[in-house]
mmCIF file of C-alpha atoms in Angstrom:
data_model
loop_
_atom_site.group_PDB
_atom_site.id
_atom_site.type_symbol
_atom_site.label_atom_id
_atom_site.label_comp_id
_atom_site.label_asym_id
_atom_site.label_seq_id
_atom_site.Cartn_x
_atom_site.Cartn_y
_atom_site.Cartn_z
ATOM 1 C CA MET A 48 140.410 27.613 -19.467
ATOM 2 C CA ALA A 49 142.986 26.607 -16.914
ATOM 3 C CA VAL A 50 143.810 29.288 -14.370
ATOM 4 C CA GLY A 51 145.993 27.318 -12.000
ATOM 5 C CA PRO A 52 145.506 25.976 -8.509
ATOM 6 C CA ALA A 53 142.897 27.708 -6.356
ATOM 7 C CA ASN A 54 145.389 28.778 -3.699
ATOM 8 C CA ASN A 55 147.923 30.065 -6.265
ATOM 9 C CA LYS A 56 150.612 27.821 -4.747
ATOM 10 C CA GLY A 57 152.242 24.478 -5.304
ATOM 11 C CA PRO A 58 154.415 22.604 -7.787
ATOM 12 C CA GLU A 59 151.789 23.097 -10.521
ATOM 13 C CA ARG A 60 153.143 26.623 -10.977
ATOM 14 C CA GLN A 61 156.305 25.306 -12.622
ATOM 15 C CA GLY A 62 155.770 25.268 -16.390
ATOM 16 C CA PHE A 63 152.199 26.525 -15.973
ATOM 17 C CA LEU A 64 150.631 28.095 -19.083
ATOM 18 C CA LEU A 65 147.241 29.668 -19.760
ATOM 19 C CA ASP A 66 145.072 28.317 -22.546
ATOM 20 C CA LEU A 67 144.498 31.468 -24.605
ATOM 21 C CA VAL A 68 143.750 29.627 -27.856
ATOM 22 C CA THR A 69 140.728 27.382 -27.307
ATOM 23 C CA GLY A 70 137.599 29.275 -28.300
ATOM 24 C CA ALA A 71 139.564 32.356 -29.389
ATOM 25 C CA GLY A 72 139.166 33.427 -33.002
ATOM 26 C CA GLY A 73 142.102 35.818 -33.064
ATOM 27 C CA ASP A 74 144.579 37.961 -31.170
ATOM 28 C CA ALA A 75 141.929 40.210 -29.588
ATOM 29 C CA GLU A 76 139.942 37.276 -28.204
ATOM 30 C CA SER A 77 143.081 35.709 -26.753
ATOM 31 C CA LEU A 78 143.867 39.045 -25.088
ATOM 32 C CA GLN A 79 140.354 39.064 -23.609
ATOM 33 C CA LYS A 80 140.835 35.581 -22.203
ATOM 34 C CA LEU A 81 144.115 36.773 -20.682
ATOM 35 C CA THR A 82 142.546 39.740 -18.856
ATOM 36 C CA ASP A 83 139.765 37.533 -17.491
ATOM 37 C CA ALA A 84 142.267 34.986 -16.158
ATOM 38 C CA ALA A 85 144.572 37.706 -14.783
ATOM 39 C CA ALA A 86 141.751 39.392 -12.857
ATOM 40 C CA ARG A 87 140.653 36.103 -11.285
ATOM 41 C CA TRP A 88 144.201 35.135 -10.350
ATOM 42 C CA ILE A 89 145.296 38.382 -8.723
ATOM 43 C CA SER A 90 141.937 38.823 -6.983
ATOM 44 C CA THR A 91 142.613 35.518 -5.198
ATOM 45 C CA THR A 92 145.995 36.752 -4.005
ATOM 46 C CA ALA A 93 144.786 40.238 -3.079
ATOM 47 C CA GLY A 94 141.686 39.024 -1.251
ATOM 48 C CA THR A 95 139.573 41.640 -3.049
ATOM 49 C CA ALA A 96 138.203 42.214 -6.530
ATOM 50 C CA ILE A 97 140.990 43.322 -8.877
ATOM 51 C CA GLU A 98 140.208 44.065 -12.505
ATOM 52 C CA CYS A 99 142.618 43.881 -15.431
ATOM 53 C CA ALA A 100 143.144 45.901 -18.606
ATOM 54 C CA ALA A 101 145.526 45.018 -21.421
ATOM 55 C CA VAL A 102 146.894 46.529 -24.610
ATOM 56 C CA LEU A 103 148.755 44.661 -27.349
ATOM 57 C CA HIS A 104 150.804 46.536 -29.955
ATOM 58 C CA ARG A 105 151.924 44.750 -33.129
ATOM 59 C CA GLN A 106 153.729 46.060 -36.190
ATOM 60 C CA ARG A 107 151.441 46.980 -39.091
ATOM 61 C CA SER A 108 148.353 46.384 -36.925
ATOM 62 C CA CYS A 109 146.058 48.551 -34.847
ATOM 63 C CA PRO A 110 146.468 48.079 -31.081
ATOM 64 C CA ALA A 111 144.270 45.376 -29.546
ATOM 65 C CA THR A 112 142.702 46.179 -26.174
ATOM 66 C CA ALA A 113 140.735 44.183 -23.632
ATOM 67 C CA GLY A 114 139.436 44.406 -20.094
ATOM 68 C CA SER A 115 137.949 42.050 -17.540
ATOM 69 C CA THR A 116 135.019 44.489 -17.091
ATOM 70 C CA PRO A 117 133.616 47.275 -19.290
ATOM 71 C CA ASP A 118 135.305 49.893 -17.074
ATOM 72 C CA ALA A 119 138.647 48.114 -17.359
ATOM 73 C CA ALA A 120 138.200 47.788 -21.115
ATOM 74 C CA GLY A 121 137.505 51.521 -21.250
ATOM 75 C CA ILE A 122 140.773 52.261 -19.470
ATOM 76 C CA ALA A 123 142.656 50.141 -22.011
ATOM 77 C CA ALA A 124 140.881 51.692 -24.993
ATOM 78 C CA SER A 125 141.496 55.232 -23.730
ATOM 79 C CA GLU A 126 145.178 54.865 -24.581
ATOM 80 C CA ASP A 127 144.302 55.199 -28.274
ATOM 81 C CA GLN A 128 143.098 58.720 -27.525
ATOM 82 C CA HIS A 129 145.458 59.840 -24.762
ATOM 83 C CA GLY A 130 148.603 57.717 -25.102
ATOM 84 C CA ASP A 131 149.905 58.848 -21.702
ATOM 85 C CA GLY A 132 149.492 55.688 -19.639
ATOM 86 C CA PRO A 133 151.662 52.645 -18.945
ATOM 87 C CA THR A 134 150.147 50.697 -21.862
ATOM 88 C CA ALA A 135 151.100 53.336 -24.442
ATOM 89 C CA LEU A 136 153.645 52.266 -27.013
ATOM 90 C CA GLY A 137 156.942 53.730 -25.931
ATOM 91 C CA SER A 138 156.235 53.756 -22.191
ATOM 92 C CA ALA A 139 159.003 51.120 -21.964
ATOM 93 C CA LEU A 140 158.266 49.675 -18.538
ATOM 94 C CA ALA A 141 161.083 47.395 -17.425
ATOM 95 C CA ALA A 142 159.356 45.966 -14.344
ATOM 96 C CA PRO A 143 155.977 45.973 -12.561
ATOM 97 C CA THR A 144 155.135 49.589 -11.735
ATOM 98 C CA VAL A 145 152.584 50.898 -9.255
ATOM 99 C CA ILE A 146 150.683 53.951 -10.481
ATOM 100 C CA SER A 147 150.292 56.104 -7.373
ATOM 101 C CA GLN A 148 149.857 59.714 -6.339
ATOM 102 C CA ALA A 149 153.612 60.108 -6.006
ATOM 103 C CA GLY A 150 155.393 61.635 -8.977
ATOM 104 C CA SER A 151 153.984 63.468 -11.970
ATOM 105 C CA ARG A 152 154.478 61.020 -14.882
ATOM 106 C CA TRP A 153 151.133 59.283 -14.549
ATOM 107 C CA GLN A 154 148.939 62.027 -13.076
ATOM 108 C CA ALA A 155 146.648 62.441 -16.098
ATOM 109 C CA TYR A 156 146.297 58.666 -16.332
ATOM 110 C CA ARG A 157 145.606 58.419 -12.616
ATOM 111 C CA ARG A 158 142.790 60.988 -12.905
ATOM 112 C CA ARG A 159 141.156 58.776 -15.525
ATOM 113 C CA LEU A 160 141.480 55.819 -13.154
ATOM 114 C CA LEU A 161 139.744 57.746 -10.384
ATOM 115 C CA ASP A 162 137.014 58.877 -12.778
ATOM 116 C CA SER A 163 136.376 55.199 -13.612
ATOM 117 C CA GLY A 164 136.137 54.205 -9.947
ATOM 118 C CA PHE A 165 139.599 52.697 -9.522
ATOM 119 C CA GLY A 166 141.919 53.706 -6.699
ATOM 120 C CA SER A 167 145.251 52.301 -7.848
ATOM 121 C CA ALA A 168 146.934 50.462 -10.692
ATOM 122 C CA LEU A 169 149.803 48.035 -11.154
ATOM 123 C CA ALA A 170 151.282 47.874 -14.670
ATOM 124 C CA VAL A 171 153.126 44.704 -15.696
ATOM 125 C CA PRO A 172 155.015 44.639 -19.030
ATOM 126 C CA LEU A 173 154.792 41.511 -21.166
ATOM 127 C CA GLU A 174 157.865 40.052 -22.859
ATOM 128 C CA LEU A 175 156.773 39.190 -26.386
ATOM 129 C CA LEU A 176 158.491 38.562 -29.709
ATOM 130 C CA PRO A 177 160.248 41.417 -31.550
ATOM 131 C CA GLY A 178 157.661 43.611 -33.233
ATOM 132 C CA SER A 179 155.120 43.087 -30.455
ATOM 133 C CA ALA A 180 154.647 44.830 -27.110
ATOM 134 C CA GLY A 181 152.027 44.349 -24.432
ATOM 135 C CA THR A 182 151.121 45.451 -20.934
ATOM 136 C CA LEU A 183 148.764 44.182 -18.272
ATOM 137 C CA VAL A 184 147.353 46.742 -15.842
ATOM 138 C CA PHE A 185 145.801 45.449 -12.628
ATOM 139 C CA LEU A 186 143.191 47.884 -11.318
ATOM 140 C CA GLY A 187 142.402 48.066 -7.615
ATOM 141 C CA PRO A 188 139.238 49.494 -6.041
ATOM 142 C CA ALA A 189 139.083 52.846 -4.263
ATOM 143 C CA HIS A 190 141.489 53.173 -1.297
ATOM 144 C CA TYR A 191 143.289 49.930 -2.251
ATOM 145 C CA GLY A 192 147.081 49.770 -2.311
ATOM 146 C CA PHE A 193 149.140 47.003 -3.925
ATOM 147 C CA ASN A 194 151.425 45.407 -1.326
ATOM 148 C CA ALA A 195 154.687 43.566 -1.966
ATOM 149 C CA ARG A 196 153.040 40.131 -1.965
ATOM 150 C CA VAL A 197 150.549 41.101 -4.688
ATOM 151 C CA ILE A 198 153.238 42.860 -6.724
ATOM 152 C CA ASN A 199 155.444 39.755 -6.640
ATOM 153 C CA GLU A 200 152.521 37.577 -7.642
ATOM 154 C CA ALA A 201 151.662 39.937 -10.506
ATOM 155 C CA ALA A 202 155.290 39.815 -11.687
ATOM 156 C CA TRP A 203 155.187 36.005 -11.726
ATOM 157 C CA PHE A 204 151.837 36.050 -13.516
ATOM 158 C CA GLY A 205 153.313 38.456 -16.086
ATOM 159 C CA GLU A 206 155.919 35.838 -16.985
ATOM 160 C CA VAL A 207 153.220 33.217 -17.415
ATOM 161 C CA ALA A 208 151.108 35.650 -19.434
ATOM 162 C CA SER A 209 154.073 36.469 -21.697
ATOM 163 C CA HIS A 210 154.752 32.830 -22.563
ATOM 164 C CA SER A 211 151.048 32.062 -22.978
ATOM 165 C CA LEU A 212 150.316 35.068 -25.188
ATOM 166 C CA LYS A 213 153.384 34.422 -27.370
ATOM 167 C CA LEU A 214 152.122 30.911 -27.994
ATOM 168 C CA ALA A 215 148.612 32.161 -28.790
ATOM 169 C CA LEU A 216 149.921 34.805 -31.212
ATOM 170 C CA ASP A 217 152.052 32.181 -32.957
ATOM 171 C CA VAL A 218 149.058 29.858 -33.344
ATOM 172 C CA HIS A 219 146.850 32.616 -34.736
ATOM 173 C CA GLY A 220 149.654 33.607 -37.116
ATOM 174 C CA VAL A 221 149.905 30.055 -38.478
ATOM 175 C CA ILE A 222 146.132 29.909 -38.934
ATOM 176 C CA ARG A 223 146.089 33.227 -40.796
ATOM 177 C CA ALA A 224 148.942 32.084 -43.036
ATOM 178 C CA GLY A 225 147.074 28.881 -43.840
ATOM 179 C CA ASP A 226 143.877 30.785 -44.654
ATOM 180 C CA ASN A 227 145.787 33.174 -46.923
ATOM 181 C CA LEU A 228 147.471 30.290 -48.726
ATOM 182 C CA LYS A 229 144.127 28.589 -49.227
ATOM 183 C CA GLN A 230 142.662 31.768 -50.746
ATOM 184 C CA VAL A 231 145.636 32.115 -53.074
ATOM 185 C CA LEU A 232 145.342 28.497 -54.224
ATOM 186 C CA GLU A 233 141.578 28.796 -54.778
ATOM 187 C CA SER A 234 142.103 32.013 -56.753
ATOM 188 C CA ARG A 235 144.855 30.406 -58.824
ATOM 189 C CA THR A 236 142.613 27.438 -59.612
ATOM 190 C CA SER A 237 139.762 29.657 -60.855
ATOM 191 C CA ILE A 238 142.151 31.604 -63.079
ATOM 192 C CA ASP A 239 143.729 28.433 -64.496
ATOM 193 C CA VAL A 240 140.330 26.869 -65.297
ATOM 194 C CA ALA A 241 139.116 30.101 -66.936
ATOM 195 C CA CYS A 242 142.314 30.219 -69.021
ATOM 196 C CA GLY A 243 141.608 26.646 -70.101
ATOM 197 C CA VAL A 244 138.130 27.680 -71.264
ATOM 198 C CA LEU A 245 139.567 30.589 -73.261
ATOM 199 C CA MET A 246 142.250 28.350 -74.750
ATOM 200 C CA ALA A 247 139.589 25.907 -75.969
ATOM 201 C CA GLN A 248 137.329 28.660 -77.308
ATOM 202 C CA ASN A 249 140.055 30.668 -79.044
ATOM 203 C CA ARG A 250 142.597 27.944 -79.807
ATOM 204 C CA CYS A 251 145.298 29.996 -78.138
ATOM 205 C CA SER A 252 148.130 29.448 -75.671
ATOM 206 C CA TYR A 253 147.889 29.811 -71.907
ATOM 207 C CA ALA A 254 149.889 33.057 -72.072
ATOM 208 C CA GLU A 255 147.466 34.493 -74.639
ATOM 209 C CA ALA A 256 144.451 33.390 -72.580
ATOM 210 C CA PHE A 257 145.834 34.954 -69.425
ATOM 211 C CA SER A 258 146.594 38.150 -71.377
ATOM 212 C CA LYS A 259 142.916 38.304 -72.361
ATOM 213 C CA LEU A 260 141.911 37.918 -68.710
ATOM 214 C CA ALA A 261 144.340 40.591 -67.611
ATOM 215 C CA GLY A 262 143.180 42.976 -70.342
ATOM 216 C CA THR A 263 139.535 42.565 -69.352
ATOM 217 C CA SER A 264 140.546 43.031 -65.718
ATOM 218 C CA ARG A 265 142.169 46.395 -66.512
ATOM 219 C CA ASN A 266 139.362 47.594 -68.776
ATOM 220 C CA ARG A 267 136.633 46.778 -66.272
ATOM 221 C CA ASN A 268 138.666 47.690 -63.187
ATOM 222 C CA LEU A 269 138.097 44.224 -61.733
ATOM 223 C CA LYS A 270 140.390 41.654 -60.172
ATOM 224 C CA VAL A 271 141.587 38.905 -62.492
ATOM 225 C CA ARG A 272 139.896 36.391 -60.133
ATOM 226 C CA SER A 273 136.556 38.185 -60.604
ATOM 227 C CA VAL A 274 136.873 38.088 -64.421
ATOM 228 C CA ALA A 275 137.768 34.397 -64.248
ATOM 229 C CA ASP A 276 134.752 33.653 -62.032
ATOM 230 C CA SER A 277 132.416 35.443 -64.450
ATOM 231 C CA ILE A 278 133.701 33.302 -67.320
ATOM 232 C CA LEU A 279 133.186 30.111 -65.328
ATOM 233 C CA LYS A 280 129.674 31.114 -64.236
ATOM 234 C CA ALA A 281 128.725 31.733 -67.879
ATOM 235 C CA MET A 282 129.538 28.133 -68.833
ATOM 236 C CA PRO A 283 126.444 26.061 -69.795
ATOM 237 C CA SER A 284 127.108 23.632 -66.947
ATOM 238 C CA GLY A 285 127.858 26.397 -64.461
ATOM 239 C CA ALA A 286 131.080 27.101 -62.661
ATOM 240 C CA PRO A 287 133.055 23.947 -61.798
ATOM 241 C CA GLY A 288 134.133 23.442 -58.224
ATOM 242 C CA THR A 289 137.456 25.133 -57.550
ATOM 243 C CA ARG A 290 137.644 24.898 -53.785
ATOM 244 C CA PHE A 291 141.052 23.872 -52.519
ATOM 245 C CA GLU A 292 141.148 21.326 -49.731
ATOM 246 C CA PRO A 293 144.489 20.385 -48.173
ATOM 247 C CA PRO A 294 145.283 16.667 -48.288
ATOM 248 C CA ALA A 295 144.327 14.644 -45.260
ATOM 249 C CA ILE A 296 147.168 13.605 -43.016
ATOM 250 C CA ALA A 297 147.161 9.900 -42.229
#
């Protein structure tokens, strides 16, 4: 996975994106790749080991969390229980925010940071598509303070992370849609073949055959696809192949 030039400088930064798709099987794995890259990048700028936690909120989905280390992952996951940190849905950060001893908003969250061995935190909101919200939290060691240079670098990295994660989420969404369509087509094929068997056996129309399938489905509390599969498996020659394969693109 590309993480940019070693010195975090140079013309390569313009248009730079992280590869959060290769080797990632879904949104959560892309988020994990993001925290790993973020920790490496900001550690280079800070000159010390900085960890990263992240939380991704999406409509109609459970929050996805990740961390560059188990402790960082624990900080991210704790928001499900406490919901009082900068990654909580509704925290509405507008800009990178340092979590410090000053003020009272983050005191409970800060105590959890100290209990996990971290001395400070820098929360960076991610700009994602409507219906999605995410935050990166950079975690510094004990007695570490985020200076202006590191904060500016984290803000720039947040922009890169936003564009990269949006792309990854779009790719995973397309893949899921394709898998769902394939399942629907395979299910439809099984049902159509089973209806053909019933039509031949009972000399009836397709509508009558499907009505028989649907009636058996209701009586046995099974899906229509399951009833169709049982009919096909009972055929003397066994169930015919019904797997849908999309046409090859020349």
